[in-house]
Amino acid sequence: MSSSSSPQASSPQASSPQASSRQVSSPQASASHALAPYGWDENWATAFAPYARQGLLPGRVLRVDRGQCDLVTPLGTVRADTEFVVPRDPMKVVCTGDWVAVDPDGDPRYVRTLLPRRTAFTRSTSSKRSEGQILAANVDHAIITVSLALEVDLGRVERFLALAWESGAQPLVVLSKADLVPDPLGLSYLVEDVESVAPGAQVLPVSAATGEGVEVLAAIVGGGTSVLLGASGAGKSTLANTLLGEDVMTVQAARDVDGKGRHTTTTRNLLVLPGGGVLIDTPGLRGVGLWDAETGVGQVFAEIQELAADCRFHDCAHEAEPGCAVRAATEDGSLSVRRLESYHKLLRENQRIVAKTDARVRAEILKDWKRKSAAGRAALEAKRGGRGR
């Protein structure tokens, strides 16, 4: 049937404002159905409404490379340029997991704007400028993957957890390759060790080889969007393939000498899971620098925050102050020295990062340095009996 014979096409109401309004809103109505597997919901529909009235289409970013991105839209998967999004601000670049408004026509298409992110997993880059880098956006679950082929680095787990909590996502620690620890008692001890540094986060041993923990993990990621995070060789791509039910992601064997692998995944890819939910697989991360993650650090070290409430001084640094409840806990063994040292390390690192963009924080650091220097000089004078230098 030709369009000219359609009753709607021949109707004089087709060009009326009311009809135009219906035509503009119809892509959004279809989008709520077509994009539902990718996480589209009523809240996203509400956020997108102003752009729908402009005739733009919603889309979710599947992957980004070289200033372009692959988007899934109500029209299917399209390739779009990102040049209209502010390129000089690394926190506003288009990222895997973003929801965007895109031109429905044109070659090439253009991403016109980003919808406000619900969550964003951000790290500091390894460059001297220490800029923030968005790794994944609009994530509900941050799956921190730790391989049991190597000795578990608790400090690295704490670092990932701090970033995950700061992002707004719910962290989950997956101990992959659990089949390499056949002794159930030994495995339970490893789980307990990680649980001790992961308050508020579930710790789940998983084996893609035996299927252990896979059903539990699939149930968790079945609700919302999840991102796989971890070092190269941690088994992220294997886990992704297991959850997808097919070999979508290439898997490379880890080196026997140190258990490390090459970068199997080179881009961040958004994938729809057959059992529901969306998964973002990421390249292995060699560096995991904090980026304005003070709140996340506080959540990772919740027990230290609780102990600090009983310190004599409200601004106690838990170093050499009298009446420090945190130091007392390390002395009686209820808090490990390693745990406190890791807390101090992450706080100092985060403070340095924040100070680069916050003049007030820089002034506080300088003031604290002067105070400590003066206290050190006074202590030296007292030790020398006031005779001076």
mmCIF file of N, CA and C in Angstrom, residues 146 148 152 154 157 161 172-176 178 181 183-199 201-206 212:
data_model
loop_
_atom_site.group_PDB
_atom_site.id
_atom_site.type_symbol
_atom_site.label_atom_id
_atom_site.label_comp_id
_atom_site.label_asym_id
_atom_site.label_seq_id
_atom_site.Cartn_x
_atom_site.Cartn_y
_atom_site.Cartn_z
ATOM 1 N N VAL A 146 38.606 -10.181 40.920
ATOM 2 C CA VAL A 146 39.915 -10.479 41.508
ATOM 3 C C VAL A 146 40.238 -11.939 41.241
ATOM 4 N N LEU A 148 41.922 -15.501 41.659
ATOM 5 C CA LEU A 148 42.518 -16.319 42.701
ATOM 6 C C LEU A 148 43.719 -17.099 42.182
ATOM 7 N N VAL A 152 45.881 -12.481 46.628
ATOM 8 C CA VAL A 152 44.943 -11.360 46.589
ATOM 9 C C VAL A 152 45.594 -10.118 47.183
ATOM 10 N N LEU A 154 44.896 -6.997 48.845
ATOM 11 C CA LEU A 154 43.796 -6.351 49.561
ATOM 12 C C LEU A 154 43.803 -4.840 49.364
ATOM 13 N N VAL A 157 42.061 -4.092 46.184
ATOM 14 C CA VAL A 157 40.620 -4.270 46.346
ATOM 15 C C VAL A 157 40.018 -3.044 47.021
ATOM 16 N N LEU A 161 37.167 -0.522 45.525
ATOM 17 C CA LEU A 161 35.935 -0.322 46.284
ATOM 18 C C LEU A 161 35.672 1.154 46.546
ATOM 19 N N LEU A 172 30.383 -5.150 44.095
ATOM 20 C CA LEU A 172 30.371 -6.587 44.332
ATOM 21 C C LEU A 172 31.767 -7.093 43.998
ATOM 22 N N VAL A 173 32.394 -7.832 44.912
ATOM 23 C CA VAL A 173 33.721 -8.384 44.656
ATOM 24 C C VAL A 173 33.565 -9.837 44.220
ATOM 25 N N VAL A 174 33.992 -10.130 43.003
ATOM 26 C CA VAL A 174 33.952 -11.493 42.481
ATOM 27 C C VAL A 174 35.362 -12.073 42.524
ATOM 28 N N LEU A 175 35.526 -13.172 43.235
ATOM 29 C CA LEU A 175 36.804 -13.886 43.278
ATOM 30 C C LEU A 175 36.758 -14.927 42.160
ATOM 31 N N SER A 176 37.339 -14.573 41.015
ATOM 32 C CA SER A 176 37.266 -15.432 39.839
ATOM 33 C C SER A 176 38.278 -16.570 39.926
ATOM 34 N N ALA A 178 37.813 -19.555 40.968
ATOM 35 C CA ALA A 178 37.719 -20.200 42.280
ATOM 36 C C ALA A 178 38.087 -21.679 42.220
ATOM 37 N N VAL A 181 41.327 -22.996 43.717
ATOM 38 C CA VAL A 181 41.457 -23.209 45.167
ATOM 39 C C VAL A 181 40.488 -24.328 45.536
ATOM 40 N N ASP A 183 40.436 -26.528 47.885
ATOM 41 C CA ASP A 183 40.165 -26.764 49.305
ATOM 42 C C ASP A 183 39.067 -25.798 49.776
ATOM 43 N N PRO A 184 37.894 -26.297 50.152
ATOM 44 C CA PRO A 184 36.793 -25.416 50.575
ATOM 45 C C PRO A 184 37.163 -24.541 51.776
ATOM 46 N N LEU A 185 37.931 -25.106 52.701
ATOM 47 C CA LEU A 185 38.317 -24.328 53.875
ATOM 48 C C LEU A 185 39.245 -23.188 53.486
ATOM 49 N N GLY A 186 40.208 -23.492 52.614
ATOM 50 C CA GLY A 186 41.120 -22.447 52.158
ATOM 51 C C GLY A 186 40.384 -21.354 51.414
ATOM 52 N N LEU A 187 39.398 -21.735 50.603
ATOM 53 C CA LEU A 187 38.609 -20.749 49.869
ATOM 54 C C LEU A 187 37.801 -19.875 50.822
ATOM 55 N N SER A 188 37.252 -20.488 51.865
ATOM 56 C CA SER A 188 36.461 -19.716 52.828
ATOM 57 C C SER A 188 37.326 -18.690 53.542
ATOM 58 N N TYR A 189 38.602 -19.039 53.818
ATOM 59 C CA TYR A 189 39.504 -18.075 54.455
ATOM 60 C C TYR A 189 39.780 -16.883 53.533
ATOM 61 N N LEU A 190 39.942 -17.178 52.245
ATOM 62 C CA LEU A 190 40.174 -16.095 51.282
ATOM 63 C C LEU A 190 38.957 -15.162 51.206
ATOM 64 N N VAL A 191 37.785 -15.755 51.206
ATOM 65 C CA VAL A 191 36.559 -14.946 51.181
ATOM 66 C C VAL A 191 36.480 -14.068 52.420
ATOM 67 N N GLU A 192 36.810 -14.631 53.580
ATOM 68 C CA GLU A 192 36.779 -13.867 54.836
ATOM 69 C C GLU A 192 37.778 -12.719 54.802
ATOM 70 N N ASP A 193 38.957 -12.977 54.247
ATOM 71 C CA ASP A 193 39.970 -11.913 54.156
ATOM 72 C C ASP A 193 39.452 -10.730 53.338
ATOM 73 N N VAL A 194 38.831 -11.034 52.209
ATOM 74 C CA VAL A 194 38.328 -9.960 51.362
ATOM 75 C C VAL A 194 37.118 -9.289 52.006
ATOM 76 N N GLU A 195 36.260 -10.054 52.642
ATOM 77 C CA GLU A 195 35.105 -9.476 53.331
ATOM 78 C C GLU A 195 35.541 -8.492 54.409
ATOM 79 N N SER A 196 36.690 -8.742 55.018
ATOM 80 C CA SER A 196 37.161 -7.869 56.095
ATOM 81 C C SER A 196 37.539 -6.485 55.589
ATOM 82 N N VAL A 197 37.794 -6.341 54.279
ATOM 83 C CA VAL A 197 38.144 -5.026 53.721
ATOM 84 C C VAL A 197 37.031 -4.484 52.828
ATOM 85 N N ALA A 198 35.880 -5.168 52.825
ATOM 86 C CA ALA A 198 34.798 -4.780 51.917
ATOM 87 C C ALA A 198 33.472 -4.657 52.656
ATOM 88 N N PRO A 199 33.389 -3.805 53.691
ATOM 89 C CA PRO A 199 32.111 -3.656 54.401
ATOM 90 C C PRO A 199 31.018 -3.144 53.475
ATOM 91 N N ALA A 201 29.727 -4.733 50.965
ATOM 92 C CA ALA A 201 29.799 -5.330 49.626
ATOM 93 C C ALA A 201 29.807 -6.855 49.740
ATOM 94 N N GLN A 202 29.086 -7.518 48.859
ATOM 95 C CA GLN A 202 29.098 -8.971 48.828
ATOM 96 C C GLN A 202 30.385 -9.461 48.184
ATOM 97 N N VAL A 203 30.927 -10.560 48.714
ATOM 98 C CA VAL A 203 32.113 -11.190 48.143
ATOM 99 C C VAL A 203 31.702 -12.575 47.658
ATOM 100 N N LEU A 204 31.889 -12.819 46.355
ATOM 101 C CA LEU A 204 31.360 -14.033 45.740
ATOM 102 C C LEU A 204 32.441 -14.789 44.982
ATOM 103 N N PRO A 205 32.799 -16.017 45.420
ATOM 104 C CA PRO A 205 33.717 -16.837 44.618
ATOM 105 C C PRO A 205 32.985 -17.406 43.411
ATOM 106 N N VAL A 206 33.619 -17.295 42.239
ATOM 107 C CA VAL A 206 32.983 -17.726 40.995
ATOM 108 C C VAL A 206 33.990 -18.502 40.151
ATOM 109 N N GLU A 212 30.535 -22.648 39.570
ATOM 110 C CA GLU A 212 30.326 -22.185 40.946
ATOM 111 C C GLU A 212 30.043 -20.679 40.975
#
